[in-house]
mmCIF file of C-alpha atoms in Angstrom:
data_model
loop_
_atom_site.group_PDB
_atom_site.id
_atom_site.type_symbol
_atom_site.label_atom_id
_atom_site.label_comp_id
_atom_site.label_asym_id
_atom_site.label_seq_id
_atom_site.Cartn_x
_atom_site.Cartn_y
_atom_site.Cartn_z
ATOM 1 C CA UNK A 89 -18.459 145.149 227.786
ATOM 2 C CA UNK A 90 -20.826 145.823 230.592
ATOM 3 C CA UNK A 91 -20.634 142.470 233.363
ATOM 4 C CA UNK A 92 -24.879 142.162 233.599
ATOM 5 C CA UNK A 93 -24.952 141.712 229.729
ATOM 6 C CA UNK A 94 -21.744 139.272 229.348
ATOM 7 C CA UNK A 95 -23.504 137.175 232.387
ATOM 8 C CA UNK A 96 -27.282 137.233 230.154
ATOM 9 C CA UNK A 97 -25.236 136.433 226.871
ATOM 10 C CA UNK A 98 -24.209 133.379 228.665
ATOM 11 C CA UNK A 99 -27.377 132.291 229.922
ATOM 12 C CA UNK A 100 -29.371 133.106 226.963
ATOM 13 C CA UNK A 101 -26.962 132.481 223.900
ATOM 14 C CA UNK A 102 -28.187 135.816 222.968
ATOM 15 C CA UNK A 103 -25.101 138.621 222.185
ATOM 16 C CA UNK A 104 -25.782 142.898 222.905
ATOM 17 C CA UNK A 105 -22.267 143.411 222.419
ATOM 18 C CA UNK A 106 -19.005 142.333 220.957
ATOM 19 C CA UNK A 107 -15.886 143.882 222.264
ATOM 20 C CA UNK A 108 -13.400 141.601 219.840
ATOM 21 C CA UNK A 109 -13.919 141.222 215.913
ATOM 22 C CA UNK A 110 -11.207 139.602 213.652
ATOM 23 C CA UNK A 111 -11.358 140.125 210.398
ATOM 24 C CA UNK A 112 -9.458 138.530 207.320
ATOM 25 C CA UNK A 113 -9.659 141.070 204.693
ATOM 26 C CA UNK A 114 -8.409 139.036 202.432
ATOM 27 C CA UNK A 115 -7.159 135.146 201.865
ATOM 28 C CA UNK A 116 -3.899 135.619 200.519
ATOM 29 C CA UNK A 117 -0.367 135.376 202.305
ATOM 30 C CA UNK A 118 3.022 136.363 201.278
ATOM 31 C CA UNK A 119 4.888 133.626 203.326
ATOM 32 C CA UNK A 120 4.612 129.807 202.964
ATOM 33 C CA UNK A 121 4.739 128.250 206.236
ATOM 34 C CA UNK A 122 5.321 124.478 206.754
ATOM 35 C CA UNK A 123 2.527 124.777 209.565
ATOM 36 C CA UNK A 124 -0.170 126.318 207.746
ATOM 37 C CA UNK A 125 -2.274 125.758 204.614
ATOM 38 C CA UNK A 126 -3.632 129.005 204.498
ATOM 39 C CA UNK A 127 -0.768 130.129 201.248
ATOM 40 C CA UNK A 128 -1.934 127.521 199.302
ATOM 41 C CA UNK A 129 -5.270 129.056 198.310
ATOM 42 C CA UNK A 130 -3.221 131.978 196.993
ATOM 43 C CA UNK A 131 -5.218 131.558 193.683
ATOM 44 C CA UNK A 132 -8.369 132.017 195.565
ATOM 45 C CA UNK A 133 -8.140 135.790 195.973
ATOM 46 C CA UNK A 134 -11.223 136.890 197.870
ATOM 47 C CA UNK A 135 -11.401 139.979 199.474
ATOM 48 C CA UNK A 136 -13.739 142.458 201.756
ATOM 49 C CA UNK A 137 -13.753 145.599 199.846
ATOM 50 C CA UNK A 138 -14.820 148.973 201.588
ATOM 51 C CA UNK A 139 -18.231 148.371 200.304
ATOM 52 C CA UNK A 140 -18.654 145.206 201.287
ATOM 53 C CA UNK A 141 -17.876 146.362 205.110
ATOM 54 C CA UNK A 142 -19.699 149.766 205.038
ATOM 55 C CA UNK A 143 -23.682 147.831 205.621
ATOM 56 C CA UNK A 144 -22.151 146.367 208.835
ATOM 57 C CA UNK A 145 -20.299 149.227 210.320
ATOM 58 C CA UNK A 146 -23.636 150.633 212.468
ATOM 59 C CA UNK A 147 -23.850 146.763 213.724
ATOM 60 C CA UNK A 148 -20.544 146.920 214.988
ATOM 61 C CA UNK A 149 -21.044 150.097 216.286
ATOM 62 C CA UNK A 150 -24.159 149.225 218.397
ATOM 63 C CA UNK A 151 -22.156 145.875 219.603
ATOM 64 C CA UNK A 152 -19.945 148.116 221.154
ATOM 65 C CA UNK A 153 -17.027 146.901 219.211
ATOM 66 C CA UNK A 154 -13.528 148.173 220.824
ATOM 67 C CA UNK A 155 -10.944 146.018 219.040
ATOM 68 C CA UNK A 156 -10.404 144.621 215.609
ATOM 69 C CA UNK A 157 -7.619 142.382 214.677
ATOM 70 C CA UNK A 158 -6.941 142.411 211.013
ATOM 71 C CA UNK A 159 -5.567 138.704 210.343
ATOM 72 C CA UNK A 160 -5.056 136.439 206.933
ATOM 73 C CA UNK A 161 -2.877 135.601 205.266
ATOM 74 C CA UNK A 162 -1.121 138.985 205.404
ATOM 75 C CA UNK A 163 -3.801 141.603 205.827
ATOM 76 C CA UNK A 164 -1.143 144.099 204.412
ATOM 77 C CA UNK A 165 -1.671 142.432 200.875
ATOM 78 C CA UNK A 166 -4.892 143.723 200.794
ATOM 79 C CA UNK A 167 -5.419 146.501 197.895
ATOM 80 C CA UNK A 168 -7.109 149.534 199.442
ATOM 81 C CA UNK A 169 -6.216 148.256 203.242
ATOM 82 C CA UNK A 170 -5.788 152.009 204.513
ATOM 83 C CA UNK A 171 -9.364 152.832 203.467
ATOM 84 C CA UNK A 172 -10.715 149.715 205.200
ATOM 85 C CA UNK A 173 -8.852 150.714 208.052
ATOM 86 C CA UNK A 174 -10.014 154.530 208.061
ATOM 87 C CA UNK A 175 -13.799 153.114 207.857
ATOM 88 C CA UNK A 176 -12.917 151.199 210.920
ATOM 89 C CA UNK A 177 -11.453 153.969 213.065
ATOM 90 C CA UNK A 178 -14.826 155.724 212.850
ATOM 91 C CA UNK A 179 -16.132 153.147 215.250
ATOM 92 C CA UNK A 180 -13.090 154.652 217.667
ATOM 93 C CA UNK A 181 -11.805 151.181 217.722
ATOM 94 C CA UNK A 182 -7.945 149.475 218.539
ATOM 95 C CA UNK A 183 -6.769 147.853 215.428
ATOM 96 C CA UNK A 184 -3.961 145.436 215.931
ATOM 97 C CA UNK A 185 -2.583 143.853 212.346
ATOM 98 C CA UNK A 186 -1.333 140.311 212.866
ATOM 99 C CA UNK A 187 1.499 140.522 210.038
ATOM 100 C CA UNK A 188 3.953 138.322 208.133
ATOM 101 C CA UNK A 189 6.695 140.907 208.778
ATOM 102 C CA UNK A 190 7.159 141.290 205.026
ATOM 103 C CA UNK A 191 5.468 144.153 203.894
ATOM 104 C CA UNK A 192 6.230 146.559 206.785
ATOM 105 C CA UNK A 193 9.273 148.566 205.736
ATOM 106 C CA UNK A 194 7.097 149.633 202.413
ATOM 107 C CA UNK A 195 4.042 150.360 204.629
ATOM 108 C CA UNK A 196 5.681 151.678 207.384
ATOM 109 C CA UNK A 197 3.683 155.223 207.702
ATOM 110 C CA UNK A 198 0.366 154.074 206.458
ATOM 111 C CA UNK A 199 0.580 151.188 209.127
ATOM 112 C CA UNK A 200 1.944 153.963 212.024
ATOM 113 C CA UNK A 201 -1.234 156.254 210.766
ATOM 114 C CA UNK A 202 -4.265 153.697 210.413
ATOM 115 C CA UNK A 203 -3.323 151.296 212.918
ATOM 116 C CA UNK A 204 -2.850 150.710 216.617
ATOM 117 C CA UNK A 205 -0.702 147.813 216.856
ATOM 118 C CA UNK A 206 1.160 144.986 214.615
ATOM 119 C CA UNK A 207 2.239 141.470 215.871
ATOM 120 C CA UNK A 208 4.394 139.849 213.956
ATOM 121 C CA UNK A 209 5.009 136.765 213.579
ATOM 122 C CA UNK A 210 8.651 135.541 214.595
ATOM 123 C CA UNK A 211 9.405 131.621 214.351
ATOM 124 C CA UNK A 212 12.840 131.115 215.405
ATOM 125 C CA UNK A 213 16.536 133.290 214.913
ATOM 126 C CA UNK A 214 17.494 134.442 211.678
ATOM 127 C CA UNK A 215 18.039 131.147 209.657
ATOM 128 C CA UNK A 216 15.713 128.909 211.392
ATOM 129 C CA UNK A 217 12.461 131.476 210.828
ATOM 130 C CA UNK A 218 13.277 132.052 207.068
ATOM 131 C CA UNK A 219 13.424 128.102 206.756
ATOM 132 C CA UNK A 220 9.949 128.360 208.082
ATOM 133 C CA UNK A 221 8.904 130.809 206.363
ATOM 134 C CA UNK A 222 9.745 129.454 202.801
ATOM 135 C CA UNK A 223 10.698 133.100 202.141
ATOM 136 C CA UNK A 224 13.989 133.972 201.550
ATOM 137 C CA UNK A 225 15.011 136.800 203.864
ATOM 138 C CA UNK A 226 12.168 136.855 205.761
ATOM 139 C CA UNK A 227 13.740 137.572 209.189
ATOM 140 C CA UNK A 228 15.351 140.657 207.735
ATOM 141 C CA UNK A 229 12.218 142.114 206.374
ATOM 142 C CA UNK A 230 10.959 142.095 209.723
ATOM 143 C CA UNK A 231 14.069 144.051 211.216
ATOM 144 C CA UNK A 232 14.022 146.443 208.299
ATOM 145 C CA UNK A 233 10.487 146.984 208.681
ATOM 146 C CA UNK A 234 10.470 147.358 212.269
ATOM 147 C CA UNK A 235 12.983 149.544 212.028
ATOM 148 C CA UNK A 236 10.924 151.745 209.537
ATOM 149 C CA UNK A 237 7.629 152.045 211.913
ATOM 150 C CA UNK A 238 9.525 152.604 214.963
ATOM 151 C CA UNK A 239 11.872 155.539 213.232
ATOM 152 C CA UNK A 240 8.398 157.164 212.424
ATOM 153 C CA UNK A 241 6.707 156.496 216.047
ATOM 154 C CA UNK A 242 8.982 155.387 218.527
ATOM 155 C CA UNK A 243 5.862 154.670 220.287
ATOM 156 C CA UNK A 244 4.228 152.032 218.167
ATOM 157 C CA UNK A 245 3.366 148.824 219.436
ATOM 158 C CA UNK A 246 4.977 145.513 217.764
ATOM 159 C CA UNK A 247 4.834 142.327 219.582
ATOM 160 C CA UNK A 248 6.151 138.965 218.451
ATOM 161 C CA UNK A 249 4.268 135.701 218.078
ATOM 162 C CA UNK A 250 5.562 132.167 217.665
ATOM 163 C CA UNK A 251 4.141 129.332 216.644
ATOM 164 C CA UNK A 252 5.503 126.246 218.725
ATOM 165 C CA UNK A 253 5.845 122.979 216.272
ATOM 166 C CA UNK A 254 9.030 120.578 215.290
ATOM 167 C CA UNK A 255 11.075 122.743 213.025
ATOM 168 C CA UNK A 256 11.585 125.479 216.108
ATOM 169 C CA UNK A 257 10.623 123.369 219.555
ATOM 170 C CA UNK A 258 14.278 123.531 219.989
ATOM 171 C CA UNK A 259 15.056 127.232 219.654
ATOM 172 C CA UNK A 260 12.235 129.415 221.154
ATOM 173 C CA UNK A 261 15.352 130.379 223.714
ATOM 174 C CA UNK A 262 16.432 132.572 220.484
ATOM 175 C CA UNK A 263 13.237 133.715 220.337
ATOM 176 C CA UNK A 264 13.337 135.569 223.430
ATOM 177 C CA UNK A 265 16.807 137.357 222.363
ATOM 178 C CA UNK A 266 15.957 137.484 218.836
ATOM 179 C CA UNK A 267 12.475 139.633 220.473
ATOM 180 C CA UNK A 268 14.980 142.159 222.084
ATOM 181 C CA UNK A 269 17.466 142.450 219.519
ATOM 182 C CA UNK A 270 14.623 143.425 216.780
ATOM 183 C CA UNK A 271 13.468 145.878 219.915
ATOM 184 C CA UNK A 272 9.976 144.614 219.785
ATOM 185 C CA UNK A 273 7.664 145.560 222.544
ATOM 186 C CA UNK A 274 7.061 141.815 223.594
ATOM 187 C CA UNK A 275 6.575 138.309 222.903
ATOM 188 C CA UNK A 276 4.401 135.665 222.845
ATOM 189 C CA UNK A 277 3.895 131.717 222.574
ATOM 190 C CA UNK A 278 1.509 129.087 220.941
ATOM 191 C CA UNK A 279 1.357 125.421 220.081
ATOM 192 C CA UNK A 280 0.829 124.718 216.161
ATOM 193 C CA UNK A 281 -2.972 123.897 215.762
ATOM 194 C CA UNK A 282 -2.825 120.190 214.292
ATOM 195 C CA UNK A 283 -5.992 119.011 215.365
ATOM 196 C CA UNK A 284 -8.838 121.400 213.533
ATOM 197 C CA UNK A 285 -9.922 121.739 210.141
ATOM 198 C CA UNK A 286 -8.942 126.098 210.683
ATOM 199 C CA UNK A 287 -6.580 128.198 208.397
ATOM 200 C CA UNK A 288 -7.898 127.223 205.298
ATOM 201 C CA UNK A 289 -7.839 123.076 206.021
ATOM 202 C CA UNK A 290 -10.213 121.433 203.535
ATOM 203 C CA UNK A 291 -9.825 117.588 205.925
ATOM 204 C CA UNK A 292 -8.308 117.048 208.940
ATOM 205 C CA UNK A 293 -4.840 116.862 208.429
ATOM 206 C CA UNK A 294 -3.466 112.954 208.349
ATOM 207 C CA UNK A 295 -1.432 111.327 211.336
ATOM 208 C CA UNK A 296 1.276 111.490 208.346
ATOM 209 C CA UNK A 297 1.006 115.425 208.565
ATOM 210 C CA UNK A 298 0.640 116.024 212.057
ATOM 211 C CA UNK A 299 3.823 114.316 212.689
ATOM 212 C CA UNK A 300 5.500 116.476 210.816
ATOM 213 C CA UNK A 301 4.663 119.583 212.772
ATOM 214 C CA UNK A 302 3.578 118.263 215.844
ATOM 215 C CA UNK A 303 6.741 117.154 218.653
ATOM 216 C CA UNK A 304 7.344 113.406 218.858
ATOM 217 C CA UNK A 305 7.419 111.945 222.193
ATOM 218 C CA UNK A 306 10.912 112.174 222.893
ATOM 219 C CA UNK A 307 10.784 115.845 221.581
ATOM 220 C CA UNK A 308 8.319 116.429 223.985
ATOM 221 C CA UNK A 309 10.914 115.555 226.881
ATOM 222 C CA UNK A 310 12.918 118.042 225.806
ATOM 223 C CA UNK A 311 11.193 120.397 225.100
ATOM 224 C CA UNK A 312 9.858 120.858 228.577
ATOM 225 C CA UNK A 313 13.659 120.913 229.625
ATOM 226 C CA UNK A 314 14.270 124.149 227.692
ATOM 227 C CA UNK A 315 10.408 125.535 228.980
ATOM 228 C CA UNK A 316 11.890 124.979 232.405
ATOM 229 C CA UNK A 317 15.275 127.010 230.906
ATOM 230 C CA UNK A 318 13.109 129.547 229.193
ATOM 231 C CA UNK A 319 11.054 130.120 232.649
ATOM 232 C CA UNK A 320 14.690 130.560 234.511
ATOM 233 C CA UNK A 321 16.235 132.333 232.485
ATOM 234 C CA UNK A 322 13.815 135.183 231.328
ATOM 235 C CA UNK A 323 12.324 135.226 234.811
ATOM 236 C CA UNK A 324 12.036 138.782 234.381
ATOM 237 C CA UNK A 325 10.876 139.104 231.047
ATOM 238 C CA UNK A 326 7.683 137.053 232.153
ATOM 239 C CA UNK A 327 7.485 139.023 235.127
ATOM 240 C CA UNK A 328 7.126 141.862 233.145
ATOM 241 C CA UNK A 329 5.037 140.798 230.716
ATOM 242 C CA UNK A 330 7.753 140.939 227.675
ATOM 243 C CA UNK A 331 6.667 137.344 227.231
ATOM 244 C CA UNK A 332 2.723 137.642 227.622
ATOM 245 C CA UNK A 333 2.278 134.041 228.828
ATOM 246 C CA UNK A 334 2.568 133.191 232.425
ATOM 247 C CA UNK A 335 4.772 129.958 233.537
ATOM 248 C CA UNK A 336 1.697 128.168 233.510
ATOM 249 C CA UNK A 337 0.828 128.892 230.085
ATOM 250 C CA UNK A 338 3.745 128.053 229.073
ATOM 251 C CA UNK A 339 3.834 124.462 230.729
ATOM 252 C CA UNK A 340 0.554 124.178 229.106
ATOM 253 C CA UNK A 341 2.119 123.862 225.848
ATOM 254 C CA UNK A 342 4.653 121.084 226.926
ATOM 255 C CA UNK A 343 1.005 119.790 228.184
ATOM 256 C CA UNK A 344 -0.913 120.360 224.830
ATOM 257 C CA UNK A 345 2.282 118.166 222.975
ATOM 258 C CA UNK A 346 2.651 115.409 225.423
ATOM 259 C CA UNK A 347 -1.642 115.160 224.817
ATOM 260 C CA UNK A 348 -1.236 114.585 221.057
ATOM 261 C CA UNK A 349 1.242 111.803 221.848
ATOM 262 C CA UNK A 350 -0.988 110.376 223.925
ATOM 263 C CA UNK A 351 1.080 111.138 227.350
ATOM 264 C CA UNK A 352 -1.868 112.734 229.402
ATOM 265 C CA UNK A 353 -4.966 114.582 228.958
ATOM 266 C CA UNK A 354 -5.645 118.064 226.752
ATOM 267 C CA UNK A 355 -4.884 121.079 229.424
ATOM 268 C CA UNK A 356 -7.881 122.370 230.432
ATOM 269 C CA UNK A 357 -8.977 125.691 228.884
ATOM 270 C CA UNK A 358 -10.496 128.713 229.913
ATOM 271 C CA UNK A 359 -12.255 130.536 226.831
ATOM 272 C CA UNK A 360 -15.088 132.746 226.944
ATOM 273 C CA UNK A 361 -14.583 133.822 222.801
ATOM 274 C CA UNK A 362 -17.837 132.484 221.608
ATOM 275 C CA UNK A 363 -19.347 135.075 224.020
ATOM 276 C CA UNK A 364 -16.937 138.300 223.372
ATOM 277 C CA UNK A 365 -16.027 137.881 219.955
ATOM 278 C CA UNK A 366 -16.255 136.852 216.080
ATOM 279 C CA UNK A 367 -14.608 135.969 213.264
ATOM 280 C CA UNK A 368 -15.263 137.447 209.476
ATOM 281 C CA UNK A 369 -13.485 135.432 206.845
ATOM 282 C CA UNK A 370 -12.853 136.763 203.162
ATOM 283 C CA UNK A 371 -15.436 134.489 202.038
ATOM 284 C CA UNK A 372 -18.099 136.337 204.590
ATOM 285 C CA UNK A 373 -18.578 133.376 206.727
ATOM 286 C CA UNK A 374 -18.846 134.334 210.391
ATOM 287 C CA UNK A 375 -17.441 131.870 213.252
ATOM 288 C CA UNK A 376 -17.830 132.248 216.389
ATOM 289 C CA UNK A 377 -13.534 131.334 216.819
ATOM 290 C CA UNK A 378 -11.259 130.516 214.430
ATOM 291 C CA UNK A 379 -12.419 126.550 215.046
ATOM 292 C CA UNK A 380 -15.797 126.688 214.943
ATOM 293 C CA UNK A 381 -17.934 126.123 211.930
ATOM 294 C CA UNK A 382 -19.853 129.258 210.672
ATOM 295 C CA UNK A 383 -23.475 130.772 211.878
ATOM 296 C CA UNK A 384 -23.700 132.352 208.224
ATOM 297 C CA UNK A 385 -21.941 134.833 205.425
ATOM 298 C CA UNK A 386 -22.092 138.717 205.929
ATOM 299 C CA UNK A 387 -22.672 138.930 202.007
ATOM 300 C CA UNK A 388 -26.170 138.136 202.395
ATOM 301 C CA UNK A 389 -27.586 138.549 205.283
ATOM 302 C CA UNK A 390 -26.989 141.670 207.797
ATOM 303 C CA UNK A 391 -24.371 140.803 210.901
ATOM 304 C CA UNK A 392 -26.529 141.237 213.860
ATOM 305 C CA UNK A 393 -28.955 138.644 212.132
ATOM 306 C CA UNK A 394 -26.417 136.176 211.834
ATOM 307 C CA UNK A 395 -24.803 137.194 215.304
ATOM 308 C CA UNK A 396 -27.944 135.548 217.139
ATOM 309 C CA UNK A 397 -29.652 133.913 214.394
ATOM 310 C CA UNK A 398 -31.144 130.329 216.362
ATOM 311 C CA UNK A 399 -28.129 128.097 214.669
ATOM 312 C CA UNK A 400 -25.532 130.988 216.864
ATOM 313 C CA UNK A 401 -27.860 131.100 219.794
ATOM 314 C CA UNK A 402 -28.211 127.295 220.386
ATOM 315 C CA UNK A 403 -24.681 126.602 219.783
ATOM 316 C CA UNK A 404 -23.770 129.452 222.669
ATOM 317 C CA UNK A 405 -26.487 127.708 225.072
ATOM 318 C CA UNK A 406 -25.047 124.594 224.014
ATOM 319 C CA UNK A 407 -21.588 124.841 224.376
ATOM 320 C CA UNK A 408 -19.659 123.900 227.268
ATOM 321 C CA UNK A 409 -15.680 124.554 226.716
ATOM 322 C CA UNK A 410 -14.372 121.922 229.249
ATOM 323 C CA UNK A 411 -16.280 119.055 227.069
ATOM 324 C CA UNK A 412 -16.309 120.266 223.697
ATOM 325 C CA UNK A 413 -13.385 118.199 222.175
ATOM 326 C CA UNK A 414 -12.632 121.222 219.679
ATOM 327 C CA UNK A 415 -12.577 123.918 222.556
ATOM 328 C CA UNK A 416 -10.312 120.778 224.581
ATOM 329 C CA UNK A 417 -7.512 120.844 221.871
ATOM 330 C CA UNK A 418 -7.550 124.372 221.422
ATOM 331 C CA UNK A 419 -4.156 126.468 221.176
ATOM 332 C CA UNK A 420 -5.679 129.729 220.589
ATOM 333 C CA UNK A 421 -7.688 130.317 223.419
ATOM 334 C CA UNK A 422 -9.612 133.545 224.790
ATOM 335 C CA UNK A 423 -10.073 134.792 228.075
ATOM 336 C CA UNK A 424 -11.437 138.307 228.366
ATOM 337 C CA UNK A 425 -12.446 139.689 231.843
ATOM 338 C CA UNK A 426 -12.026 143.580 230.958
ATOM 339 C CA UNK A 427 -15.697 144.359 231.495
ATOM 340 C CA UNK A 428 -16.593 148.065 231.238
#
């Protein structure tokens, strides 16, 4: 993304290019999570077919788009996912899967093939992640299918994510090991989003629901005990970048927890997504982030039209992410200063 039109976008609201698109092929997942919603639409099955992403391929292509993340649900549920991917790699772009872990092993080659990168998601050591999961055997899907991609491309990128909340506070030490025993390239951390009406929320969730995810008070104490463990302990795995956040980032979780009990103030954020990046959902609306309500539906009207159509462009001018309460309480934040 070339530095003179990032610092225009952000004057004018206006976007020439957009380095980052996630897409969600599909709303379906395999897994169901006791932090997410998103499996309970399962009846729901919309989908982007190939045809429904060919009209918008030259738009992409004249953003400049360099990186597609394929999210859900669990992209890999899709039904023709290796075409949609083939269509994308025309555009000479890095697509990264963000996967369940289940459907690897049977997917292995296809994923090696069409795709750049997976990150997986990885809640806690064996037992704790397939409680979270509400999958039995979850945990060993993702070592079997690990296993699989790497035996075909020893090469192949697959990172770990967790999602922070109160069924795993306690055991994101096991992460770490659990990381390097499955031989994945990395790791990384985020709080559970309890705040926004993402991931397929209809409402807000209650006070009754967020306390059942979200880290009580006292949790909060010690949970920034074992932060402060994590940060000693894997000194070098941060220094290295096996765990992509930085001790800050990390303490900015504690932060983000001790805010929804009322303890101090939201972390401040740095996120410049609304200016490097969208978000396709399998319904066609495009956000601007994951939290932000839509600018419009790719099934009717053409993506750059809907990229800076006035409701996008005066939402851009508008937006200021230290005020916004959504961007305040954000876990999911973007920061992109690769400028090319």
């Amino acid at each position: 993304m070339n530095f003179v039109n990032y610092l225009r976008s952000r004057i004018t609201g206006r976007l020439n290019s957009l380095p980052v698109l996630v897409l969600m092929p599909h709303s379906r997942c395999n897994c169901k999570c006791v932090m997410c919603d998103i499996w309970k639409a399962n009846q729901n099955k919309r989908e982007i077919a190939a045809e429904d992403l060919a009209p918008h391929l030259d738009a992409f292509r004249r953003l400049g788009v360099k990186w597609v993340l394929l999210s859900g649900g669990e992209p890999v549920m899709h039904s023709n996912l290796w075409s949609f991917c083939r269509m994308l790699k025309e555009l000479d772009v890095r697509i990264t899967i963000l996967s369940t872990g289940l459907l690897l092993q049977a997917n292995a080659s296809e994923i090696s093939t069409s795709c750049d990168e997976v990150i997986v998601s990885l809640d806690g050591s064996r037992e704790i992640h397939n409680s979270i999961r509400g999958v039995t055997r979850a945990y060993e899907a993702i070592e079997n299918g690990v296993r699989a991609i790497k035996e075909g491309d020893r090469q192949f990128r697959i990172t770990g994510r967790c999602v922070i909340q109160r069924s795993n506070y306690f055991d994101i030490l096991n992460v770490v090991e659990a990381a390097h025993a499955l031989r994945l390239d990395g790791v990384s951390f985020l709080a559970a989003d309890v705040s926004s009406q993402a991931f397929n929320r209809l409402l807000p969730w209650s006070s009754a629901r967020v306390s059942e995810i979200a880290l009580s008070a006292q949790q909060v104490g010690e949970f920034e005990k074992i932060i402060e463990q994590l940060i000693t302990r894997y000194a070098d795995d941060i220094r290295s970048s096996f765990i992509a956040e930085s001790q800050d980032k990390l303490r900015k979780i504690v932060a983000y927890f001790a805010a929804i009990n009322g303890l101090c103030e939201f972390p401040s954020n740095r996120c410049n997504a609304p200016w490097v990046s969208a978000v396709v959902e399998a319904d066609g609306e495009v956000r601007p982030c994951f939290f932000h309500p839509s600018f419009g539906n790719f099934y009717d009207t053409p993506f750059e039209e809907i990229l800076n159509s006035p409701k996008a462009v005066a939402f851009r001018k508008s937006l200021s992410v230290e005020r916004n309460p959504i961007c305040q309480k954000c876990v999911c934040t973007l920061q992109l200063n690769s400028f090319e």
